mmCIF file of C-alpha atoms in Angstrom:
data_model
loop_
_atom_site.group_PDB
_atom_site.id
_atom_site.type_symbol
_atom_site.label_atom_id
_atom_site.label_comp_id
_atom_site.label_asym_id
_atom_site.label_seq_id
_atom_site.Cartn_x
_atom_site.Cartn_y
_atom_site.Cartn_z
ATOM 1 C CA MET A 187 -11.612 -12.905 -16.112
ATOM 2 C CA ALA A 188 -11.689 -16.334 -17.788
ATOM 3 C CA ILE A 189 -9.335 -15.269 -20.596
ATOM 4 C CA ILE A 190 -6.972 -13.631 -18.112
ATOM 5 C CA ASP A 191 -7.016 -16.777 -15.951
ATOM 6 C CA LYS A 192 -5.966 -18.902 -18.901
ATOM 7 C CA ALA A 193 -3.318 -16.424 -20.074
ATOM 8 C CA TYR A 194 -1.903 -16.158 -16.538
ATOM 9 C CA LEU A 195 -1.575 -19.922 -16.249
ATOM 10 C CA ALA A 196 -0.333 -20.470 -19.811
ATOM 11 C CA ILE A 197 2.396 -17.811 -19.745
ATOM 12 C CA ASN A 198 3.743 -18.802 -16.333
ATOM 13 C CA ALA A 199 3.562 -22.531 -17.166
ATOM 14 C CA LEU A 200 5.404 -21.908 -20.444
ATOM 15 C CA TYR A 201 8.111 -19.921 -18.674
ATOM 16 C CA ILE A 202 8.575 -22.579 -15.996
ATOM 17 C CA LEU A 203 8.626 -25.363 -18.599
ATOM 18 C CA VAL A 204 11.158 -23.680 -20.858
ATOM 19 C CA ARG A 205 13.457 -22.010 -18.308
ATOM 20 C CA PHE A 206 13.401 -24.479 -15.435
ATOM 21 C CA VAL A 207 12.959 -27.747 -17.336
ATOM 22 C CA LEU A 208 14.278 -27.444 -20.888
ATOM 23 C CA GLN A 209 16.956 -24.790 -20.319
ATOM 24 C CA TYR A 210 17.795 -25.553 -16.701
ATOM 25 C CA ARG A 211 21.564 -25.359 -17.348
ATOM 26 C CA SER A 212 21.429 -21.789 -18.621
ATOM 27 C CA ILE A 213 19.393 -20.248 -15.810
ATOM 28 C CA ASN A 214 21.156 -18.357 -13.038
ATOM 29 C CA TRP A 215 20.164 -17.089 -9.605
ATOM 30 C CA THR A 216 19.545 -13.560 -10.814
ATOM 31 C CA GLU A 217 16.910 -14.645 -13.303
ATOM 32 C CA THR A 218 15.339 -16.998 -10.776
ATOM 33 C CA ILE A 219 15.049 -14.233 -8.172
ATOM 34 C CA LEU A 220 13.734 -11.775 -10.768
ATOM 35 C CA TYR A 221 11.133 -14.259 -11.936
ATOM 36 C CA LEU A 222 10.000 -15.139 -8.429
ATOM 37 C CA ALA A 223 9.765 -11.480 -7.401
ATOM 38 C CA THR A 224 7.819 -10.455 -10.484
ATOM 39 C CA VAL A 225 5.494 -13.453 -10.237
ATOM 40 C CA ALA A 226 4.853 -12.625 -6.575
ATOM 41 C CA ILE A 227 3.865 -9.046 -7.441
ATOM 42 C CA GLU A 228 1.887 -10.215 -10.468
ATOM 43 C CA SER A 229 0.043 -12.821 -8.402
ATOM 44 C CA PHE A 230 -0.721 -10.320 -5.650
ATOM 45 C CA LEU A 231 -2.207 -7.872 -8.146
ATOM 46 C CA TYR A 232 -4.077 -10.620 -9.985
ATOM 47 C CA LEU A 233 -5.637 -11.993 -6.799
ATOM 48 C CA ASN A 234 -6.486 -8.473 -5.644
ATOM 49 C CA LEU A 235 -8.262 -7.763 -8.938
ATOM 50 C CA TYR A 236 -10.075 -11.075 -8.704
ATOM 51 C CA LYS A 237 -11.195 -10.348 -5.142
ATOM 52 C CA VAL A 238 -12.486 -6.813 -5.787
ATOM 53 C CA SER A 239 -14.357 -7.856 -8.918
ATOM 54 C CA ARG A 240 -16.471 -10.456 -7.118
ATOM 55 C CA PRO A 241 -19.896 -9.500 -5.732
ATOM 56 C CA ARG A 242 -20.351 -9.703 -1.958
ATOM 57 C CA TYR A 243 -23.468 -10.931 -0.205
ATOM 58 C CA ASP A 244 -24.546 -10.811 3.430
ATOM 59 C CA PRO A 245 -25.437 -14.056 5.253
ATOM 60 C CA GLY A 246 -29.084 -13.600 4.205
ATOM 61 C CA GLY A 247 -28.130 -13.613 0.526
ATOM 62 C CA ILE A 248 -28.701 -9.895 -0.052
ATOM 63 C CA LEU A 249 -26.243 -8.164 -2.359
ATOM 64 C CA ILE A 250 -23.919 -5.842 -0.420
ATOM 65 C CA ASP A 251 -21.476 -4.881 -3.172
ATOM 66 C CA SER A 252 -21.681 -5.724 -6.854
ATOM 67 C CA GLY A 253 -17.906 -5.680 -7.267
ATOM 68 C CA THR A 254 -15.543 -3.253 -8.943
ATOM 69 C CA ASP A 255 -15.802 -2.575 -12.648
ATOM 70 C CA LEU A 256 -12.491 -3.814 -14.061
ATOM 71 C CA SER A 257 -12.716 -1.576 -17.117
ATOM 72 C CA GLN A 258 -12.481 1.627 -15.093
ATOM 73 C CA PRO A 259 -9.447 3.894 -15.320
ATOM 74 C CA GLY A 260 -7.095 4.517 -12.430
ATOM 75 C CA LEU A 261 -5.548 1.996 -10.091
ATOM 76 C CA VAL A 262 -7.283 -0.977 -11.707
ATOM 77 C CA SER A 263 -5.842 -0.124 -15.119
ATOM 78 C CA TYR A 264 -2.366 0.310 -13.596
ATOM 79 C CA MET A 265 -2.646 -3.158 -12.079
ATOM 80 C CA PHE A 266 -3.548 -4.621 -15.451
ATOM 81 C CA ASP A 267 -0.691 -2.699 -17.077
ATOM 82 C CA TYR A 268 1.803 -4.254 -14.661
ATOM 83 C CA ILE A 269 0.410 -7.727 -15.289
ATOM 84 C CA TYR A 270 0.645 -7.261 -19.072
ATOM 85 C CA VAL A 271 4.204 -5.917 -18.853
ATOM 86 C CA SER A 272 5.133 -8.911 -16.691
ATOM 87 C CA TRP A 273 3.725 -11.323 -19.241
ATOM 88 C CA LEU A 274 5.607 -9.582 -22.035
ATOM 89 C CA VAL A 275 8.855 -9.661 -20.081
ATOM 90 C CA HIS A 276 8.433 -13.321 -19.168
ATOM 91 C CA LEU A 277 7.813 -14.308 -22.783
ATOM 92 C CA LEU A 278 10.636 -12.161 -24.200
ATOM 93 C CA SER A 279 13.065 -13.302 -21.515
ATOM 94 C CA LEU A 280 12.788 -16.789 -22.996
ATOM 95 C CA LEU A 281 14.561 -15.317 -26.044
ATOM 96 C CA THR A 282 16.951 -12.819 -24.439
ATOM 97 C CA LYS A 283 18.114 -11.873 -20.968
ATOM 98 C CA TRP A 284 17.863 -8.182 -21.887
ATOM 99 C CA ALA A 285 14.072 -8.412 -21.780
ATOM 100 C CA TRP A 286 14.206 -7.830 -18.023
ATOM 101 C CA CYS A 287 15.176 -4.224 -18.815
ATOM 102 C CA LEU A 288 11.605 -3.621 -19.991
ATOM 103 C CA TYR A 289 10.640 -3.357 -16.339
ATOM 104 C CA LEU A 290 12.410 0.007 -16.379
ATOM 105 C CA ALA A 291 9.465 1.296 -18.387
ATOM 106 C CA ILE A 292 7.315 1.162 -15.242
ATOM 107 C CA PRO A 293 9.278 3.673 -13.121
ATOM 108 C CA VAL A 294 9.835 5.844 -16.203
ATOM 109 C CA TYR A 295 6.080 5.966 -16.801
ATOM 110 C CA LEU A 296 5.421 6.653 -13.113
ATOM 111 C CA ALA A 297 7.878 9.554 -13.191
ATOM 112 C CA TYR A 298 6.201 10.883 -16.338
ATOM 113 C CA ALA A 299 2.657 10.513 -14.997
ATOM 114 C CA PHE A 300 3.104 11.515 -11.354
ATOM 115 C CA GLY A 301 6.301 13.582 -11.446
ATOM 116 C CA PRO A 302 4.576 16.954 -11.872
ATOM 117 C CA TYR A 303 2.312 16.250 -8.878
ATOM 118 C CA VAL A 304 5.249 15.206 -6.705
ATOM 119 C CA LEU A 305 7.247 18.283 -7.708
ATOM 120 C CA GLN A 306 4.282 20.533 -6.983
ATOM 121 C CA PHE A 307 3.881 18.932 -3.554
ATOM 122 C CA ILE A 308 7.595 19.292 -2.771
ATOM 123 C CA ARG A 309 7.597 22.927 -3.866
ATOM 124 C CA SER A 310 4.565 23.721 -1.746
ATOM 125 C CA GLN A 311 6.123 22.041 1.298
ATOM 126 C CA SER A 312 9.527 23.655 0.847
ATOM 127 C CA GLY A 313 7.916 27.046 0.258
ATOM 128 C CA THR A 314 6.255 27.032 3.680
ATOM 129 C CA ALA A 315 9.160 25.426 5.502
ATOM 130 C CA ALA A 316 11.912 27.503 3.893
ATOM 131 C CA ALA A 317 10.214 30.805 4.636
ATOM 132 C CA GLY A 318 11.363 30.638 8.250
ATOM 133 C CA PRO A 319 10.848 33.191 11.035
ATOM 134 C CA ALA A 320 10.507 36.206 8.718
ATOM 135 C CA SER A 321 7.541 34.590 7.049
ATOM 136 C CA ALA A 322 6.061 33.661 10.420
ATOM 137 C CA ALA A 323 6.242 37.289 11.554
ATOM 138 C CA ALA A 324 4.639 38.448 8.311
ATOM 139 C CA ALA A 325 1.912 35.840 8.680
ATOM 140 C CA GLU A 326 1.301 37.015 12.245
ATOM 141 C CA GLY A 327 0.991 40.599 11.003
ATOM 142 C CA ASP A 328 -1.412 39.447 8.326
ATOM 143 C CA SER A 329 -3.487 37.594 10.898
ATOM 144 C CA GLU A 330 -3.749 40.759 13.005
ATOM 145 C CA LYS A 331 -4.941 42.677 9.945
ATOM 146 C CA ASP A 332 -7.433 39.915 9.221
ATOM 147 C CA LYS A 333 -8.708 40.099 12.801
ATOM 148 C CA LYS A 334 -9.223 43.842 12.525
ATOM 149 C CA ARG A 335 -11.043 43.442 9.227
ATOM 150 C CA GLN A 336 -13.257 40.752 10.691
ATOM 151 C CA GLU A 337 -14.096 42.916 13.723
ATOM 152 C CA LYS A 338 -14.934 45.852 11.458
ATOM 153 C CA LYS A 339 -17.154 43.647 9.331
ATOM 154 C CA GLU A 340 -18.982 42.384 12.426
ATOM 155 C CA ARG A 341 -19.509 45.963 13.685
ATOM 156 C CA LYS A 342 -20.997 46.934 10.309
ATOM 157 C CA GLN A 343 -23.358 43.975 10.447
ATOM 158 C CA GLN A 344 -24.528 44.940 13.959
ATOM 159 C CA ARG A 345 -25.475 48.487 12.936
ATOM 160 C CA VAL A 346 -29.113 49.259 12.598
ATOM 161 C CA LYS A 347 -30.128 49.592 8.996
ATOM 162 C CA TYR A 348 -32.683 52.209 8.048
ATOM 163 C CA SER A 349 -34.844 51.765 5.044
ATOM 164 C CA ARG A 350 -36.840 54.482 3.268
#
């Protein structure tokens, strides 16, 4: 985390120095709000990663949790991806205001990665809800058939079996 600590401080210090000190006349409220919002999210994720990566000990000094492996895939990698995109946007926004549009890559990627799962969930929910009373009656008929099958199966199991 030492390299990430230094990069986090260097990139944000550079942005603040250039935008708020050297180019203070050209900054507007929109960029200020965007920067503050993205730095807040970035800082939250960074501190969360820092916290989960640290080992935890009980009061007696015995290791409770060794900390999360930060090289694992999943949520941890998504947090790092957001932090890296934020750094890229902050550095490029020193050159052009259009760099803020790179944040659109995040929802596009989320739609690409999780869209099929969301659509599958919506289809499964709408399939059961849209079926209505006709489906409920059919399901009730099916449950009666299932009950009869279950009773028949139990009767067969209770029969005395003869062996030769």
